[in-house]
Amino acid sequence: MPKLFNILTLLVLTLSLEVFAQRHSELEFAGIPFGATRETVIEELMKMGYDTFDQGGHIQVPVFKFGELPVQVDFIFNKNDKFYAFEIRTGRVEEARRGKAIEAVDYMSEQFTLKYGKPSGDPAVNELTLRAGRNIYQEWYGVKALNAATSVIQQGYKFFAMGVVEHRTLAKEAVTVKKVKEQPSVVPVF
């Protein structure tokens, strides 16, 4: 009986650690946690061997390996210079190949499902229902701190897949005001 109890305890502990690890991994992208500073994001990306371009409000990686899909990634920062969102985008294809954009967003959605759990519903668009602008493919509401969605974008006669994940709290974070310590006067009093 004690052996059975020990085995059950070990099994419950292992499952608990797996759930904790899954929840913790939701709050990062490519090993970079949400809330990291701009410098930290650049350092981590350089360690992974990626070229980065500072685009003001975001850091861009033009060629990022997202599983089997080569994408462009933008790491977006809030007013406090903390990483709060990312966008992943495929290359643009012409109208005759718009099915490739659907395949790409489907693959992207599968990867989001592996990381964030079950989406809120079935895919909302297909090749025949695409319209100009953003066509939301799937959304994930099961992650408490994040907004996540995949879309197919049509701009003119070009199509591409895009995935966006945003940390809700960091997106709304107010600008922190640093208190300035009063310095003793260095001007002579006479």
mmCIF file of C-alpha atoms in Angstrom:
data_model
loop_
_atom_site.group_PDB
_atom_site.id
_atom_site.type_symbol
_atom_site.label_atom_id
_atom_site.label_comp_id
_atom_site.label_asym_id
_atom_site.label_seq_id
_atom_site.Cartn_x
_atom_site.Cartn_y
_atom_site.Cartn_z
ATOM 1 C CA MET A 1 0.000 0.000 0.000
ATOM 2 C CA PRO A 2 2.782 2.540 0.766
ATOM 3 C CA LYS A 3 4.297 1.902 -2.690
ATOM 4 C CA LEU A 4 0.970 2.686 -4.348
ATOM 5 C CA PHE A 5 0.663 5.881 -2.294
ATOM 6 C CA ASN A 6 4.203 6.939 -3.268
ATOM 7 C CA ILE A 7 3.530 6.255 -6.950
ATOM 8 C CA LEU A 8 0.263 8.246 -6.862
ATOM 9 C CA THR A 9 1.985 11.111 -5.044
ATOM 10 C CA LEU A 10 4.783 11.162 -7.602
ATOM 11 C CA LEU A 11 2.277 11.094 -10.468
ATOM 12 C CA VAL A 12 0.251 13.999 -9.016
ATOM 13 C CA LEU A 13 3.436 16.007 -8.420
ATOM 14 C CA THR A 14 4.618 15.410 -11.989
ATOM 15 C CA LEU A 15 1.273 16.508 -13.443
ATOM 16 C CA SER A 16 1.232 19.596 -11.217
ATOM 17 C CA LEU A 17 4.702 20.606 -12.361
ATOM 18 C CA GLU A 18 3.674 20.134 -15.994
ATOM 19 C CA VAL A 19 0.624 22.389 -15.549
ATOM 20 C CA PHE A 20 2.754 25.025 -13.778
ATOM 21 C CA ALA A 21 5.369 24.910 -16.547
ATOM 22 C CA GLN A 22 2.658 25.258 -19.218
ATOM 23 C CA ARG A 23 1.099 28.279 -17.479
ATOM 24 C CA HIS A 24 4.514 29.891 -17.049
ATOM 25 C CA SER A 25 5.471 29.321 -20.705
ATOM 26 C CA GLU A 26 2.321 31.129 -21.884
ATOM 27 C CA LEU A 27 3.789 34.387 -20.629
ATOM 28 C CA GLU A 28 6.803 34.376 -22.930
ATOM 29 C CA PHE A 29 7.757 34.135 -26.570
ATOM 30 C CA ALA A 30 10.898 32.291 -27.717
ATOM 31 C CA GLY A 31 12.086 32.173 -24.113
ATOM 32 C CA ILE A 32 11.739 35.950 -23.674
ATOM 33 C CA PRO A 33 9.247 36.818 -20.908
ATOM 34 C CA PHE A 34 6.667 39.556 -21.287
ATOM 35 C CA GLY A 35 7.827 42.582 -19.299
ATOM 36 C CA ALA A 36 11.484 42.223 -20.361
ATOM 37 C CA THR A 37 13.343 45.414 -21.219
ATOM 38 C CA ARG A 38 14.319 46.375 -24.756
ATOM 39 C CA GLU A 39 17.982 45.635 -23.993
ATOM 40 C CA THR A 40 17.136 42.172 -22.636
ATOM 41 C CA VAL A 41 15.059 41.331 -25.725
ATOM 42 C CA ILE A 42 17.883 42.406 -28.056
ATOM 43 C CA GLU A 43 20.463 40.420 -26.035
ATOM 44 C CA GLU A 44 18.346 37.256 -26.044
ATOM 45 C CA LEU A 45 17.653 37.498 -29.774
ATOM 46 C CA MET A 46 21.330 38.013 -30.511
ATOM 47 C CA LYS A 47 22.170 34.936 -28.385
ATOM 48 C CA MET A 48 19.784 32.965 -30.606
ATOM 49 C CA GLY A 49 21.639 34.235 -33.687
ATOM 50 C CA TYR A 50 18.961 36.597 -35.039
ATOM 51 C CA ASP A 51 19.592 39.989 -36.620
ATOM 52 C CA THR A 52 17.458 42.708 -35.037
ATOM 53 C CA PHE A 53 16.374 46.130 -36.243
ATOM 54 C CA ASP A 54 15.208 48.820 -33.827
ATOM 55 C CA GLN A 55 12.085 50.383 -35.330
ATOM 56 C CA GLY A 56 11.287 52.841 -32.520
ATOM 57 C CA GLY A 57 8.327 51.277 -30.690
ATOM 58 C CA HIS A 58 9.363 47.772 -31.624
ATOM 59 C CA ILE A 59 12.269 45.477 -32.396
ATOM 60 C CA GLN A 60 11.979 43.653 -35.701
ATOM 61 C CA VAL A 61 13.446 40.280 -36.650
ATOM 62 C CA PRO A 62 12.948 39.973 -40.434
ATOM 63 C CA VAL A 63 13.620 36.228 -40.652
ATOM 64 C CA PHE A 64 12.529 34.143 -37.650
ATOM 65 C CA LYS A 65 11.989 30.383 -37.693
ATOM 66 C CA PHE A 66 8.493 29.752 -36.272
ATOM 67 C CA GLY A 67 8.530 25.965 -36.370
ATOM 68 C CA GLU A 68 8.409 25.112 -40.091
ATOM 69 C CA LEU A 69 7.239 28.592 -41.063
ATOM 70 C CA PRO A 70 9.682 31.439 -41.757
ATOM 71 C CA VAL A 71 8.124 34.652 -40.437
ATOM 72 C CA GLN A 72 8.913 38.237 -39.529
ATOM 73 C CA VAL A 73 8.512 38.995 -35.806
ATOM 74 C CA ASP A 74 7.956 42.381 -34.195
ATOM 75 C CA PHE A 75 8.568 42.630 -30.443
ATOM 76 C CA ILE A 76 6.443 45.589 -29.295
ATOM 77 C CA PHE A 77 7.173 47.728 -26.221
ATOM 78 C CA ASN A 78 4.947 49.871 -24.007
ATOM 79 C CA LYS A 79 5.685 53.419 -22.804
ATOM 80 C CA ASN A 80 7.862 52.006 -20.008
ATOM 81 C CA ASP A 81 9.978 50.203 -22.616
ATOM 82 C CA LYS A 82 8.731 46.765 -21.515
ATOM 83 C CA PHE A 83 8.015 43.955 -23.994
ATOM 84 C CA TYR A 84 4.213 43.568 -23.980
ATOM 85 C CA ALA A 85 3.232 42.133 -27.389
ATOM 86 C CA PHE A 86 4.499 40.398 -30.480
ATOM 87 C CA GLU A 87 3.291 40.099 -34.053
ATOM 88 C CA ILE A 88 4.347 37.337 -36.403
ATOM 89 C CA ARG A 89 3.817 37.784 -40.130
ATOM 90 C CA THR A 90 4.411 35.650 -43.209
ATOM 91 C CA GLY A 91 5.543 36.967 -46.559
ATOM 92 C CA ARG A 92 2.937 38.375 -48.936
ATOM 93 C CA VAL A 93 1.558 36.277 -51.740
ATOM 94 C CA GLU A 94 -0.436 37.295 -54.792
ATOM 95 C CA GLU A 95 -4.131 36.542 -55.201
ATOM 96 C CA ALA A 96 -3.530 33.378 -57.224
ATOM 97 C CA ARG A 97 -1.679 31.895 -54.211
ATOM 98 C CA ARG A 98 -3.959 33.120 -51.400
ATOM 99 C CA GLY A 99 -4.466 29.472 -50.402
ATOM 100 C CA LYS A 100 -0.853 29.568 -49.140
ATOM 101 C CA ALA A 101 -1.832 32.369 -46.749
ATOM 102 C CA ILE A 102 -4.706 30.188 -45.461
ATOM 103 C CA GLU A 103 -2.314 27.241 -45.014
ATOM 104 C CA ALA A 104 0.124 29.499 -43.144
ATOM 105 C CA VAL A 105 -2.544 30.904 -40.798
ATOM 106 C CA ASP A 106 -3.811 27.370 -40.178
ATOM 107 C CA TYR A 107 -0.287 26.237 -39.187
ATOM 108 C CA MET A 108 0.146 29.364 -37.050
ATOM 109 C CA SER A 109 -3.180 28.627 -35.343
ATOM 110 C CA GLU A 110 -2.106 25.042 -34.615
ATOM 111 C CA GLN A 111 1.032 26.369 -32.917
ATOM 112 C CA PHE A 112 -1.005 28.890 -30.898
ATOM 113 C CA THR A 113 -3.351 26.057 -29.853
ATOM 114 C CA LEU A 114 -0.395 24.006 -28.606
ATOM 115 C CA LYS A 115 0.783 26.966 -26.509
ATOM 116 C CA TYR A 116 -2.456 28.695 -25.428
ATOM 117 C CA GLY A 117 -4.999 25.874 -25.443
ATOM 118 C CA LYS A 118 -8.242 25.477 -27.313
ATOM 119 C CA PRO A 119 -9.333 28.464 -29.444
ATOM 120 C CA SER A 120 -12.681 30.159 -28.875
ATOM 121 C CA GLY A 121 -14.181 28.604 -31.997
ATOM 122 C CA ASP A 122 -13.622 27.063 -35.395
ATOM 123 C CA PRO A 123 -11.776 29.045 -38.071
ATOM 124 C CA ALA A 124 -13.903 32.039 -39.057
ATOM 125 C CA VAL A 125 -12.724 32.531 -42.654
ATOM 126 C CA ASN A 126 -11.671 30.492 -45.642
ATOM 127 C CA GLU A 127 -10.285 31.228 -49.077
ATOM 128 C CA LEU A 128 -13.701 32.188 -50.434
ATOM 129 C CA THR A 129 -14.776 34.533 -47.612
ATOM 130 C CA LEU A 130 -11.673 36.751 -47.523
ATOM 131 C CA ARG A 131 -12.263 40.468 -47.808
ATOM 132 C CA ALA A 132 -9.980 43.524 -47.848
ATOM 133 C CA GLY A 133 -8.323 44.262 -44.506
ATOM 134 C CA ARG A 134 -7.977 41.997 -41.487
ATOM 135 C CA ASN A 135 -9.859 38.682 -41.488
ATOM 136 C CA ILE A 136 -9.716 37.142 -38.000
ATOM 137 C CA TYR A 137 -9.136 33.408 -38.344
ATOM 138 C CA GLN A 138 -9.165 32.303 -34.680
ATOM 139 C CA GLU A 139 -8.950 33.838 -31.196
ATOM 140 C CA TRP A 140 -7.895 32.474 -27.794
ATOM 141 C CA TYR A 141 -9.746 33.639 -24.691
ATOM 142 C CA GLY A 142 -8.580 30.861 -22.333
ATOM 143 C CA VAL A 143 -5.382 32.656 -21.317
ATOM 144 C CA LYS A 144 -6.136 35.057 -18.468
ATOM 145 C CA ALA A 145 -3.378 37.619 -19.061
ATOM 146 C CA LEU A 146 -3.177 37.536 -22.866
ATOM 147 C CA ASN A 147 -5.109 38.453 -25.982
ATOM 148 C CA ALA A 148 -4.173 36.118 -28.843
ATOM 149 C CA ALA A 149 -5.476 35.920 -32.398
ATOM 150 C CA THR A 150 -4.505 34.804 -35.874
ATOM 151 C CA SER A 151 -5.667 36.528 -39.050
ATOM 152 C CA VAL A 152 -5.341 36.626 -42.800
ATOM 153 C CA ILE A 153 -4.660 40.126 -44.067
ATOM 154 C CA GLN A 154 -5.598 41.277 -47.557
ATOM 155 C CA GLN A 155 -3.923 44.473 -48.763
ATOM 156 C CA GLY A 156 -4.751 45.208 -52.357
ATOM 157 C CA TYR A 157 -4.131 41.964 -54.236
ATOM 158 C CA LYS A 158 -1.636 40.593 -51.679
ATOM 159 C CA PHE A 159 -2.350 38.221 -48.784
ATOM 160 C CA PHE A 160 -0.399 37.236 -45.668
ATOM 161 C CA ALA A 161 -0.960 35.490 -42.336
ATOM 162 C CA MET A 162 -0.485 37.299 -39.039
ATOM 163 C CA GLY A 163 -0.557 36.227 -35.393
ATOM 164 C CA VAL A 164 -0.747 38.714 -32.526
ATOM 165 C CA VAL A 165 -0.311 38.119 -28.798
ATOM 166 C CA GLU A 166 -0.647 40.972 -26.307
ATOM 167 C CA HIS A 167 -0.187 41.010 -22.526
ATOM 168 C CA ARG A 168 -3.272 42.888 -21.264
ATOM 169 C CA THR A 169 -1.758 44.296 -18.063
ATOM 170 C CA LEU A 170 1.469 45.486 -19.653
ATOM 171 C CA ALA A 171 -0.442 47.025 -22.571
ATOM 172 C CA LYS A 172 -2.358 49.283 -20.171
ATOM 173 C CA GLU A 173 0.580 49.978 -17.850
ATOM 174 C CA ALA A 174 0.880 53.638 -16.956
ATOM 175 C CA VAL A 175 4.144 55.438 -17.405
ATOM 176 C CA THR A 176 6.165 55.207 -14.218
ATOM 177 C CA VAL A 177 7.426 58.481 -12.904
ATOM 178 C CA LYS A 178 10.849 58.245 -11.365
ATOM 179 C CA LYS A 179 11.233 60.345 -8.236
ATOM 180 C CA VAL A 180 14.154 62.675 -8.417
ATOM 181 C CA LYS A 181 16.078 63.015 -5.164
ATOM 182 C CA GLU A 182 16.585 66.579 -4.158
ATOM 183 C CA GLN A 183 20.203 67.479 -4.548
ATOM 184 C CA PRO A 184 21.843 69.806 -2.065
ATOM 185 C CA SER A 185 22.395 73.186 -3.570
ATOM 186 C CA VAL A 186 25.809 73.580 -5.161
ATOM 187 C CA VAL A 187 25.312 77.290 -5.691
ATOM 188 C CA PRO A 188 26.871 79.488 -3.020
ATOM 189 C CA VAL A 189 24.377 81.269 -0.838
ATOM 190 C CA PHE A 190 26.205 84.614 -1.019
#
